[in-house]
mmCIF file with all atom_site columns, C-alpha atoms in Angstrom:
data_model
loop_
_atom_site.group_PDB
_atom_site.id
_atom_site.type_symbol
_atom_site.label_atom_id
_atom_site.label_alt_id
_atom_site.label_comp_id
_atom_site.label_asym_id
_atom_site.label_entity_id
_atom_site.label_seq_id
_atom_site.pdbx_PDB_ins_code
_atom_site.Cartn_x
_atom_site.Cartn_y
_atom_site.Cartn_z
_atom_site.occupancy
_atom_site.B_iso_or_equiv
_atom_site.pdbx_formal_charge
_atom_site.auth_seq_id
_atom_site.auth_comp_id
_atom_site.auth_asym_id
_atom_site.auth_atom_id
_atom_site.pdbx_PDB_model_num
ATOM 1   C CA . GLN A 1 1   ? 277.346 206.463 75.809  1.00 0.00 ? 13  GLN A CA 1
ATOM 2   C CA . VAL A 1 2   ? 275.002 205.447 78.630  1.00 0.00 ? 14  VAL A CA 1
ATOM 3   C CA . ASN A 1 3   ? 271.624 203.960 77.843  1.00 0.00 ? 15  ASN A CA 1
ATOM 4   C CA . LYS A 1 4   ? 269.466 205.320 80.674  1.00 0.00 ? 16  LYS A CA 1
ATOM 5   C CA . LYS A 1 5   ? 266.810 202.683 80.092  1.00 0.00 ? 17  LYS A CA 1
ATOM 6   C CA . GLN A 1 6   ? 269.190 199.727 80.383  1.00 0.00 ? 18  GLN A CA 1
ATOM 7   C CA . SER A 1 7   ? 271.803 201.056 82.815  1.00 0.00 ? 19  SER A CA 1
ATOM 8   C CA . LYS A 1 8   ? 271.170 202.099 86.407  1.00 0.00 ? 20  LYS A CA 1
ATOM 9   C CA . ILE A 1 9   ? 272.295 205.614 87.274  1.00 0.00 ? 21  ILE A CA 1
ATOM 10  C CA . LEU A 1 10  ? 272.484 206.170 91.029  1.00 0.00 ? 22  LEU A CA 1
ATOM 11  C CA . THR A 1 11  ? 272.437 209.450 92.863  1.00 0.00 ? 23  THR A CA 1
ATOM 12  C CA . THR A 1 12  ? 274.786 210.068 95.791  1.00 0.00 ? 24  THR A CA 1
ATOM 13  C CA . THR A 1 13  ? 275.050 211.930 99.044  1.00 0.00 ? 25  THR A CA 1
ATOM 14  C CA . TRP A 1 14  ? 277.967 213.191 101.125 1.00 0.00 ? 26  TRP A CA 1
ATOM 15  C CA . ALA A 1 15  ? 278.499 212.110 104.742 1.00 0.00 ? 27  ALA A CA 1
ATOM 16  C CA . MET A 1 16  ? 280.481 214.746 106.629 1.00 0.00 ? 28  MET A CA 1
ATOM 17  C CA . LYS A 1 17  ? 282.292 214.269 109.937 1.00 0.00 ? 29  LYS A CA 1
ATOM 18  C CA . LYS A 1 18  ? 284.080 217.041 111.796 1.00 0.00 ? 30  LYS A CA 1
ATOM 19  C CA . LYS A 1 19  ? 287.560 216.097 112.995 1.00 0.00 ? 31  LYS A CA 1
ATOM 20  C CA . ALA A 1 20  ? 289.372 217.317 116.102 1.00 0.00 ? 32  ALA A CA 1
ATOM 21  C CA . ASP A 1 21  ? 291.395 219.884 114.147 1.00 0.00 ? 33  ASP A CA 1
ATOM 22  C CA . GLY A 1 22  ? 288.232 221.550 112.840 1.00 0.00 ? 34  GLY A CA 1
ATOM 23  C CA . THR A 1 23  ? 288.442 220.127 109.335 1.00 0.00 ? 35  THR A CA 1
ATOM 24  C CA . TYR A 1 24  ? 285.879 217.735 107.881 1.00 0.00 ? 36  TYR A CA 1
ATOM 25  C CA . ARG A 1 25  ? 286.138 214.243 106.506 1.00 0.00 ? 37  ARG A CA 1
ATOM 26  C CA . ALA A 1 26  ? 283.858 213.615 103.557 1.00 0.00 ? 38  ALA A CA 1
ATOM 27  C CA . ARG A 1 27  ? 282.642 210.218 102.402 1.00 0.00 ? 39  ARG A CA 1
ATOM 28  C CA . LEU A 1 28  ? 280.667 209.725 99.228  1.00 0.00 ? 40  LEU A CA 1
ATOM 29  C CA . ASN A 1 29  ? 277.750 207.323 99.598  1.00 0.00 ? 41  ASN A CA 1
ATOM 30  C CA . ALA A 1 30  ? 275.594 205.871 96.867  1.00 0.00 ? 42  ALA A CA 1
ATOM 31  C CA . ARG A 1 31  ? 271.867 205.843 97.494  1.00 0.00 ? 43  ARG A CA 1
ATOM 32  C CA . GLY A 1 32  ? 271.581 202.086 97.508  1.00 0.00 ? 44  GLY A CA 1
ATOM 33  C CA . PHE A 1 33  ? 267.817 202.162 97.988  1.00 0.00 ? 45  PHE A CA 1
ATOM 34  C CA . GLU A 1 34  ? 267.611 203.121 94.305  1.00 0.00 ? 46  GLU A CA 1
ATOM 35  C CA . GLN A 1 35  ? 269.024 199.724 93.310  1.00 0.00 ? 47  GLN A CA 1
ATOM 36  C CA . VAL A 1 36  ? 266.631 197.055 92.044  1.00 0.00 ? 48  VAL A CA 1
ATOM 37  C CA . PRO A 1 37  ? 266.980 193.564 93.632  1.00 0.00 ? 49  PRO A CA 1
ATOM 38  C CA . GLY A 1 38  ? 267.944 190.875 91.135  1.00 0.00 ? 50  GLY A CA 1
ATOM 39  C CA . LYS A 1 39  ? 269.016 193.450 88.558  1.00 0.00 ? 51  LYS A CA 1
ATOM 40  C CA . HIS A 1 40  ? 271.574 195.642 90.287  1.00 0.00 ? 52  HIS A CA 1
ATOM 41  C CA . PHE A 1 41  ? 272.513 193.280 93.113  1.00 0.00 ? 53  PHE A CA 1
ATOM 42  C CA . ASP A 1 42  ? 271.980 189.720 94.285  1.00 0.00 ? 54  ASP A CA 1
ATOM 43  C CA . PRO A 1 43  ? 269.610 189.777 97.308  1.00 0.00 ? 55  PRO A CA 1
ATOM 44  C CA . ASN A 1 44  ? 271.481 186.758 98.715  1.00 0.00 ? 56  ASN A CA 1
ATOM 45  C CA . SER A 1 45  ? 274.857 188.531 98.600  1.00 0.00 ? 57  SER A CA 1
ATOM 46  C CA . ILE A 1 46  ? 274.410 191.788 100.463 1.00 0.00 ? 58  ILE A CA 1
ATOM 47  C CA . SER A 1 47  ? 275.762 191.167 103.961 1.00 0.00 ? 59  SER A CA 1
ATOM 48  C CA . SER A 1 48  ? 279.123 190.263 105.415 1.00 0.00 ? 60  SER A CA 1
ATOM 49  C CA . PRO A 1 49  ? 279.302 187.534 108.076 1.00 0.00 ? 61  PRO A CA 1
ATOM 50  C CA . VAL A 1 50  ? 280.861 188.420 111.413 1.00 0.00 ? 62  VAL A CA 1
ATOM 51  C CA . VAL A 1 51  ? 282.755 186.214 113.812 1.00 0.00 ? 63  VAL A CA 1
ATOM 52  C CA . THR A 1 52  ? 280.644 184.502 116.463 1.00 0.00 ? 64  THR A CA 1
ATOM 53  C CA . ASP A 1 53  ? 280.997 185.162 120.190 1.00 0.00 ? 65  ASP A CA 1
ATOM 54  C CA . VAL A 1 54  ? 281.947 181.518 120.740 1.00 0.00 ? 66  VAL A CA 1
ATOM 55  C CA . ALA A 1 55  ? 284.809 181.699 118.234 1.00 0.00 ? 67  ALA A CA 1
ATOM 56  C CA . ILE A 1 56  ? 286.114 184.905 119.808 1.00 0.00 ? 68  ILE A CA 1
ATOM 57  C CA . ARG A 1 57  ? 286.120 183.338 123.265 1.00 0.00 ? 69  ARG A CA 1
ATOM 58  C CA . VAL A 1 58  ? 287.850 180.162 122.091 1.00 0.00 ? 70  VAL A CA 1
ATOM 59  C CA . VAL A 1 59  ? 290.606 182.021 120.252 1.00 0.00 ? 71  VAL A CA 1
ATOM 60  C CA . LEU A 1 60  ? 291.174 184.518 123.070 1.00 0.00 ? 72  LEU A CA 1
ATOM 61  C CA . VAL A 1 61  ? 291.363 181.748 125.674 1.00 0.00 ? 73  VAL A CA 1
ATOM 62  C CA . LEU A 1 62  ? 293.928 179.925 123.528 1.00 0.00 ? 74  LEU A CA 1
ATOM 63  C CA . SER A 1 63  ? 295.936 183.135 123.183 1.00 0.00 ? 75  SER A CA 1
ATOM 64  C CA . ILE A 1 64  ? 296.000 183.585 126.950 1.00 0.00 ? 76  ILE A CA 1
ATOM 65  C CA . ILE A 1 65  ? 296.911 179.951 127.677 1.00 0.00 ? 77  ILE A CA 1
ATOM 66  C CA . PHE A 1 66  ? 299.751 179.868 125.135 1.00 0.00 ? 78  PHE A CA 1
ATOM 67  C CA . GLY A 1 67  ? 300.882 183.466 125.598 1.00 0.00 ? 79  GLY A CA 1
ATOM 68  C CA . TRP A 1 68  ? 300.200 184.586 122.051 1.00 0.00 ? 80  TRP A CA 1
ATOM 69  C CA . SER A 1 69  ? 300.758 188.189 121.089 1.00 0.00 ? 81  SER A CA 1
ATOM 70  C CA . SER A 1 70  ? 298.000 190.013 119.249 1.00 0.00 ? 82  SER A CA 1
ATOM 71  C CA . HIS A 1 71  ? 297.680 192.842 116.750 1.00 0.00 ? 83  HIS A CA 1
ATOM 72  C CA . LEU A 1 72  ? 294.579 194.796 115.810 1.00 0.00 ? 84  LEU A CA 1
ATOM 73  C CA . LEU A 1 73  ? 294.332 195.909 112.180 1.00 0.00 ? 85  LEU A CA 1
ATOM 74  C CA . ASP A 1 74  ? 291.783 198.259 110.655 1.00 0.00 ? 86  ASP A CA 1
ATOM 75  C CA . ILE A 1 75  ? 291.038 198.211 106.931 1.00 0.00 ? 87  ILE A CA 1
ATOM 76  C CA . LYS A 1 76  ? 290.984 201.663 105.390 1.00 0.00 ? 88  LYS A CA 1
ATOM 77  C CA . GLY A 1 77  ? 287.988 202.247 103.138 1.00 0.00 ? 89  GLY A CA 1
ATOM 78  C CA . ALA A 1 78  ? 286.851 198.637 103.490 1.00 0.00 ? 90  ALA A CA 1
ATOM 79  C CA . PHE A 1 79  ? 283.770 198.932 101.291 1.00 0.00 ? 91  PHE A CA 1
ATOM 80  C CA . LEU A 1 80  ? 285.854 200.496 98.524  1.00 0.00 ? 92  LEU A CA 1
ATOM 81  C CA . GLN A 1 81  ? 287.855 197.275 98.150  1.00 0.00 ? 93  GLN A CA 1
ATOM 82  C CA . GLY A 1 82  ? 285.169 195.054 96.628  1.00 0.00 ? 94  GLY A CA 1
ATOM 83  C CA . THR A 1 83  ? 284.493 194.275 92.987  1.00 0.00 ? 95  THR A CA 1
ATOM 84  C CA . PHE A 1 84  ? 281.220 193.496 91.244  1.00 0.00 ? 96  PHE A CA 1
ATOM 85  C CA . LEU A 1 85  ? 281.000 189.722 91.418  1.00 0.00 ? 97  LEU A CA 1
ATOM 86  C CA . ASN A 1 86  ? 278.014 189.328 89.118  1.00 0.00 ? 98  ASN A CA 1
ATOM 87  C CA . GLY A 1 87  ? 279.052 191.750 86.396  1.00 0.00 ? 99  GLY A CA 1
ATOM 88  C CA . GLU A 1 88  ? 276.740 194.539 87.500  1.00 0.00 ? 100 GLU A CA 1
ATOM 89  C CA . GLU A 1 89  ? 277.107 197.774 85.555  1.00 0.00 ? 101 GLU A CA 1
ATOM 90  C CA . LEU A 1 90  ? 276.299 200.739 87.761  1.00 0.00 ? 102 LEU A CA 1
ATOM 91  C CA . TYR A 1 91  ? 276.754 204.424 87.100  1.00 0.00 ? 103 TYR A CA 1
ATOM 92  C CA . LEU A 1 92  ? 276.752 207.451 89.359  1.00 0.00 ? 104 LEU A CA 1
ATOM 93  C CA . GLU A 1 93  ? 275.559 210.919 88.663  1.00 0.00 ? 105 GLU A CA 1
ATOM 94  C CA . VAL A 1 94  ? 278.411 213.378 89.108  1.00 0.00 ? 106 VAL A CA 1
ATOM 95  C CA . PRO A 1 95  ? 278.461 214.126 92.862  1.00 0.00 ? 107 PRO A CA 1
ATOM 96  C CA . GLU A 1 96  ? 277.382 217.489 94.197  1.00 0.00 ? 108 GLU A CA 1
ATOM 97  C CA . GLY A 1 97  ? 280.268 219.941 94.275  1.00 0.00 ? 109 GLY A CA 1
ATOM 98  C CA . MET A 1 98  ? 281.972 218.402 91.246  1.00 0.00 ? 110 MET A CA 1
ATOM 99  C CA . ARG A 1 99  ? 279.428 219.013 88.514  1.00 0.00 ? 111 ARG A CA 1
ATOM 100 C CA . GLN A 1 100 ? 281.089 222.196 87.313  1.00 0.00 ? 112 GLN A CA 1
ATOM 101 C CA . PHE A 1 101 ? 284.119 220.132 86.269  1.00 0.00 ? 113 PHE A CA 1
ATOM 102 C CA . TYR A 1 102 ? 282.132 217.866 83.948  1.00 0.00 ? 114 TYR A CA 1
ATOM 103 C CA . GLY A 1 103 ? 280.009 218.425 80.904  1.00 0.00 ? 115 GLY A CA 1
ATOM 104 C CA . GLU A 1 104 ? 276.322 217.703 80.649  1.00 0.00 ? 116 GLU A CA 1
ATOM 105 C CA . GLU A 1 105 ? 275.123 214.105 80.338  1.00 0.00 ? 117 GLU A CA 1
ATOM 106 C CA . VAL A 1 106 ? 278.312 212.778 81.968  1.00 0.00 ? 118 VAL A CA 1
ATOM 107 C CA . TYR A 1 107 ? 278.023 209.773 84.295  1.00 0.00 ? 119 TYR A CA 1
ATOM 108 C CA . LEU A 1 108 ? 280.628 207.880 86.285  1.00 0.00 ? 120 LEU A CA 1
ATOM 109 C CA . LEU A 1 109 ? 281.021 204.127 85.767  1.00 0.00 ? 121 LEU A CA 1
ATOM 110 C CA . LEU A 1 110 ? 281.755 202.279 89.000  1.00 0.00 ? 122 LEU A CA 1
ATOM 111 C CA . LEU A 1 111 ? 284.728 199.919 88.710  1.00 0.00 ? 123 LEU A CA 1
ATOM 112 C CA . LYS A 1 112 ? 284.575 198.972 92.396  1.00 0.00 ? 124 LYS A CA 1
ATOM 113 C CA . THR A 1 113 ? 281.984 199.134 95.121  1.00 0.00 ? 125 THR A CA 1
ATOM 114 C CA . ILE A 1 114 ? 281.466 202.232 97.238  1.00 0.00 ? 126 ILE A CA 1
ATOM 115 C CA . TYR A 1 115 ? 279.699 202.903 100.507 1.00 0.00 ? 127 TYR A CA 1
ATOM 116 C CA . GLY A 1 116 ? 275.934 202.741 100.282 1.00 0.00 ? 128 GLY A CA 1
ATOM 117 C CA . LEU A 1 117 ? 275.706 199.984 97.678  1.00 0.00 ? 129 LEU A CA 1
ATOM 118 C CA . LYS A 1 118 ? 273.688 196.957 98.737  1.00 0.00 ? 130 LYS A CA 1
ATOM 119 C CA . GLN A 1 119 ? 276.478 194.519 97.804  1.00 0.00 ? 131 GLN A CA 1
ATOM 120 C CA . ALA A 1 120 ? 279.388 196.515 99.265  1.00 0.00 ? 132 ALA A CA 1
ATOM 121 C CA . ALA A 1 121 ? 279.745 194.551 102.529 1.00 0.00 ? 133 ALA A CA 1
ATOM 122 C CA . PHE A 1 122 ? 279.609 191.131 100.867 1.00 0.00 ? 134 PHE A CA 1
ATOM 123 C CA . ALA A 1 123 ? 281.998 192.208 98.094  1.00 0.00 ? 135 ALA A CA 1
ATOM 124 C CA . PHE A 1 124 ? 284.516 193.366 100.696 1.00 0.00 ? 136 PHE A CA 1
ATOM 125 C CA . TRP A 1 125 ? 284.279 190.033 102.522 1.00 0.00 ? 137 TRP A CA 1
ATOM 126 C CA . MET A 1 126 ? 284.955 188.185 99.275  1.00 0.00 ? 138 MET A CA 1
ATOM 127 C CA . ALA A 1 127 ? 287.991 190.431 98.668  1.00 0.00 ? 139 ALA A CA 1
ATOM 128 C CA . LEU A 1 128 ? 289.187 189.575 102.180 1.00 0.00 ? 140 LEU A CA 1
ATOM 129 C CA . LEU A 1 129 ? 288.800 185.848 101.489 1.00 0.00 ? 141 LEU A CA 1
ATOM 130 C CA . SER A 1 130 ? 290.829 186.234 98.308  1.00 0.00 ? 142 SER A CA 1
ATOM 131 C CA . MET A 1 131 ? 293.583 188.064 100.187 1.00 0.00 ? 143 MET A CA 1
ATOM 132 C CA . MET A 1 132 ? 293.695 185.375 102.871 1.00 0.00 ? 144 MET A CA 1
ATOM 133 C CA . ALA A 1 133 ? 293.900 182.595 100.266 1.00 0.00 ? 145 ALA A CA 1
ATOM 134 C CA . LYS A 1 134 ? 296.781 184.357 98.472  1.00 0.00 ? 146 LYS A CA 1
ATOM 135 C CA . ARG A 1 135 ? 298.695 184.442 101.750 1.00 0.00 ? 147 ARG A CA 1
ATOM 136 C CA . GLY A 1 136 ? 298.126 180.760 102.464 1.00 0.00 ? 148 GLY A CA 1
ATOM 137 C CA . PHE A 1 137 ? 295.431 181.121 105.118 1.00 0.00 ? 149 PHE A CA 1
ATOM 138 C CA . VAL A 1 138 ? 292.614 178.594 105.361 1.00 0.00 ? 150 VAL A CA 1
ATOM 139 C CA . LYS A 1 139 ? 289.065 179.500 106.339 1.00 0.00 ? 151 LYS A CA 1
ATOM 140 C CA . SER A 1 140 ? 287.855 177.656 109.415 1.00 0.00 ? 152 SER A CA 1
ATOM 141 C CA . LYS A 1 141 ? 285.127 175.087 108.837 1.00 0.00 ? 153 LYS A CA 1
ATOM 142 C CA . ILE A 1 142 ? 283.296 176.116 112.005 1.00 0.00 ? 154 ILE A CA 1
ATOM 143 C CA . ASP A 1 143 ? 283.372 179.915 111.604 1.00 0.00 ? 155 ASP A CA 1
ATOM 144 C CA . LEU A 1 144 ? 283.380 181.917 108.373 1.00 0.00 ? 156 LEU A CA 1
ATOM 145 C CA . CYS A 1 145 ? 285.449 184.707 109.919 1.00 0.00 ? 157 CYS A CA 1
ATOM 146 C CA . VAL A 1 146 ? 288.305 182.718 111.447 1.00 0.00 ? 158 VAL A CA 1
ATOM 147 C CA . TYR A 1 147 ? 291.352 181.958 109.289 1.00 0.00 ? 159 TYR A CA 1
ATOM 148 C CA . TYR A 1 148 ? 294.493 180.066 110.179 1.00 0.00 ? 160 TYR A CA 1
ATOM 149 C CA . ARG A 1 149 ? 297.861 179.103 108.744 1.00 0.00 ? 161 ARG A CA 1
ATOM 150 C CA . TRP A 1 150 ? 300.548 176.755 109.991 1.00 0.00 ? 162 TRP A CA 1
ATOM 151 C CA . ILE A 1 151 ? 304.119 177.972 109.529 1.00 0.00 ? 163 ILE A CA 1
ATOM 152 C CA . GLY A 1 152 ? 306.367 175.200 110.752 1.00 0.00 ? 164 GLY A CA 1
ATOM 153 C CA . MET A 1 153 ? 305.166 174.497 114.274 1.00 0.00 ? 165 MET A CA 1
ATOM 154 C CA . GLU A 1 154 ? 303.622 177.934 114.687 1.00 0.00 ? 166 GLU A CA 1
ATOM 155 C CA . LEU A 1 155 ? 299.897 178.602 114.258 1.00 0.00 ? 167 LEU A CA 1
ATOM 156 C CA . VAL A 1 156 ? 298.781 182.030 113.061 1.00 0.00 ? 168 VAL A CA 1
ATOM 157 C CA . VAL A 1 157 ? 295.106 182.907 113.528 1.00 0.00 ? 169 VAL A CA 1
ATOM 158 C CA . TRP A 1 158 ? 293.124 185.767 112.025 1.00 0.00 ? 170 TRP A CA 1
ATOM 159 C CA . ILE A 1 159 ? 289.709 186.938 113.217 1.00 0.00 ? 171 ILE A CA 1
ATOM 160 C CA . SER A 1 160 ? 287.673 189.320 111.071 1.00 0.00 ? 172 SER A CA 1
ATOM 161 C CA . TRP A 1 161 ? 284.777 191.536 112.114 1.00 0.00 ? 173 TRP A CA 1
ATOM 162 C CA . ILE A 1 162 ? 283.851 193.282 108.869 1.00 0.00 ? 174 ILE A CA 1
ATOM 163 C CA . ASP A 1 163 ? 286.724 195.808 108.531 1.00 0.00 ? 175 ASP A CA 1
ATOM 164 C CA . ASP A 1 164 ? 288.493 195.009 111.823 1.00 0.00 ? 176 ASP A CA 1
ATOM 165 C CA . LEU A 1 165 ? 291.036 192.192 111.951 1.00 0.00 ? 177 LEU A CA 1
ATOM 166 C CA . VAL A 1 166 ? 292.835 190.600 114.885 1.00 0.00 ? 178 VAL A CA 1
ATOM 167 C CA . ILE A 1 167 ? 295.935 188.479 114.243 1.00 0.00 ? 179 ILE A CA 1
ATOM 168 C CA . LEU A 1 168 ? 297.229 186.167 116.974 1.00 0.00 ? 180 LEU A CA 1
ATOM 169 C CA . SER A 1 169 ? 300.326 183.968 117.162 1.00 0.00 ? 181 SER A CA 1
ATOM 170 C CA . SER A 1 170 ? 303.328 183.103 119.283 1.00 0.00 ? 182 SER A CA 1
ATOM 171 C CA . THR A 1 171 ? 305.648 184.058 116.450 1.00 0.00 ? 183 THR A CA 1
ATOM 172 C CA . ASN A 1 172 ? 306.734 187.508 115.223 1.00 0.00 ? 184 ASN A CA 1
ATOM 173 C CA . LEU A 1 173 ? 303.536 189.241 114.161 1.00 0.00 ? 185 LEU A CA 1
ATOM 174 C CA . SER A 1 174 ? 305.097 192.253 112.475 1.00 0.00 ? 186 SER A CA 1
ATOM 175 C CA . SER A 1 175 ? 306.012 190.181 109.450 1.00 0.00 ? 187 SER A CA 1
ATOM 176 C CA . PHE A 1 176 ? 302.505 188.733 109.204 1.00 0.00 ? 188 PHE A CA 1
ATOM 177 C CA . SER A 1 177 ? 300.632 192.022 109.551 1.00 0.00 ? 189 SER A CA 1
ATOM 178 C CA . SER A 1 178 ? 302.814 193.397 106.762 1.00 0.00 ? 190 SER A CA 1
ATOM 179 C CA . LEU A 1 179 ? 301.470 190.668 104.479 1.00 0.00 ? 191 LEU A CA 1
ATOM 180 C CA . VAL A 1 180 ? 298.179 192.509 104.246 1.00 0.00 ? 192 VAL A CA 1
ATOM 181 C CA . HIS A 1 181 ? 299.794 195.704 102.992 1.00 0.00 ? 193 HIS A CA 1
ATOM 182 C CA . GLY A 1 182 ? 299.702 195.839 99.222  1.00 0.00 ? 194 GLY A CA 1
ATOM 183 C CA . LEU A 1 183 ? 296.570 193.708 99.039  1.00 0.00 ? 195 LEU A CA 1
ATOM 184 C CA . LEU A 1 184 ? 294.335 195.748 101.342 1.00 0.00 ? 196 LEU A CA 1
ATOM 185 C CA . SER A 1 185 ? 294.911 199.262 102.680 1.00 0.00 ? 197 SER A CA 1
ATOM 186 C CA . ILE A 1 186 ? 295.640 199.235 106.403 1.00 0.00 ? 198 ILE A CA 1
ATOM 187 C CA . THR A 1 187 ? 295.008 202.477 108.251 1.00 0.00 ? 199 THR A CA 1
ATOM 188 C CA . SER A 1 188 ? 296.280 201.330 111.646 1.00 0.00 ? 200 SER A CA 1
ATOM 189 C CA . SER A 1 189 ? 298.154 198.500 113.277 1.00 0.00 ? 201 SER A CA 1
ATOM 190 C CA . SER A 1 190 ? 298.256 198.361 117.060 1.00 0.00 ? 202 SER A CA 1
ATOM 191 C CA . ILE A 1 191 ? 298.794 195.949 119.894 1.00 0.00 ? 203 ILE A CA 1
ATOM 192 C CA . PHE A 1 192 ? 295.609 194.180 120.944 1.00 0.00 ? 204 PHE A CA 1
ATOM 193 C CA . SER A 1 193 ? 295.936 193.734 124.682 1.00 0.00 ? 205 SER A CA 1
ATOM 194 C CA . ILE A 1 194 ? 294.083 191.076 126.639 1.00 0.00 ? 206 ILE A CA 1
ATOM 195 C CA . GLU A 1 195 ? 293.687 191.301 130.387 1.00 0.00 ? 207 GLU A CA 1
ATOM 196 C CA . SER A 1 196 ? 291.698 188.358 131.704 1.00 0.00 ? 208 SER A CA 1
ATOM 197 C CA . GLU A 1 197 ? 291.587 185.931 134.584 1.00 0.00 ? 209 GLU A CA 1
ATOM 198 C CA . ILE A 1 198 ? 291.034 182.273 133.723 1.00 0.00 ? 210 ILE A CA 1
ATOM 199 C CA . THR A 1 199 ? 289.441 179.818 136.113 1.00 0.00 ? 211 THR A CA 1
ATOM 200 C CA . ALA A 1 200 ? 288.981 176.128 135.324 1.00 0.00 ? 212 ALA A CA 1
ATOM 201 C CA . ASN A 1 201 ? 286.300 173.754 136.558 1.00 0.00 ? 213 ASN A CA 1
ATOM 202 C CA . THR A 1 202 ? 287.571 170.213 136.043 1.00 0.00 ? 214 THR A CA 1
ATOM 203 C CA . ARG A 1 203 ? 284.262 168.694 137.118 1.00 0.00 ? 215 ARG A CA 1
ATOM 204 C CA . PHE A 1 204 ? 282.246 170.434 134.392 1.00 0.00 ? 216 PHE A CA 1
ATOM 205 C CA . ARG A 1 205 ? 285.225 170.803 132.049 1.00 0.00 ? 217 ARG A CA 1
ATOM 206 C CA . THR A 1 206 ? 284.760 174.545 131.644 1.00 0.00 ? 218 THR A CA 1
ATOM 207 C CA . ILE A 1 207 ? 287.163 177.490 131.555 1.00 0.00 ? 219 ILE A CA 1
#
């Protein structure tokens, strides 16, 4: 039984995208603007950090110098991976197109975040941190979105940009990219190619 006065019931909308084969991909989005700050989400925990340009340049230069191989991973349904960190209890009205399958006064309790919620991006980032910690990766002290792990004499580096991940190392990457499977849903895994020319200035100590 849902107490409408104490529990927040959000409405939803469908986002439709036509695919190349003529079919449509549908994504259910909550109307997050209906959420009340401080009650349904923490205003300080609504955004996900992204890797800085400086960190990207440093890691890519290292990968070129040491001949690291790289893989690009994409997280499937990234904002569906997060959990409610502050015990929020949110309900959805039955989405349009599904109401005929439910009785009246039926609402859906959210067990995980969905697209459109204010806290979805931050909750996903916290889920990513948890996954990295379980696999022995350490978060860099200089960038919130760079993770690393030493395996023997080999250094494995991860860069995250919300739902896109790049893994770099001189060792066999196929075994490391497979570590993510089972903890987060990966929709693609491809080679991340780098074509660059490096010039060094010894006077100004720049690359």
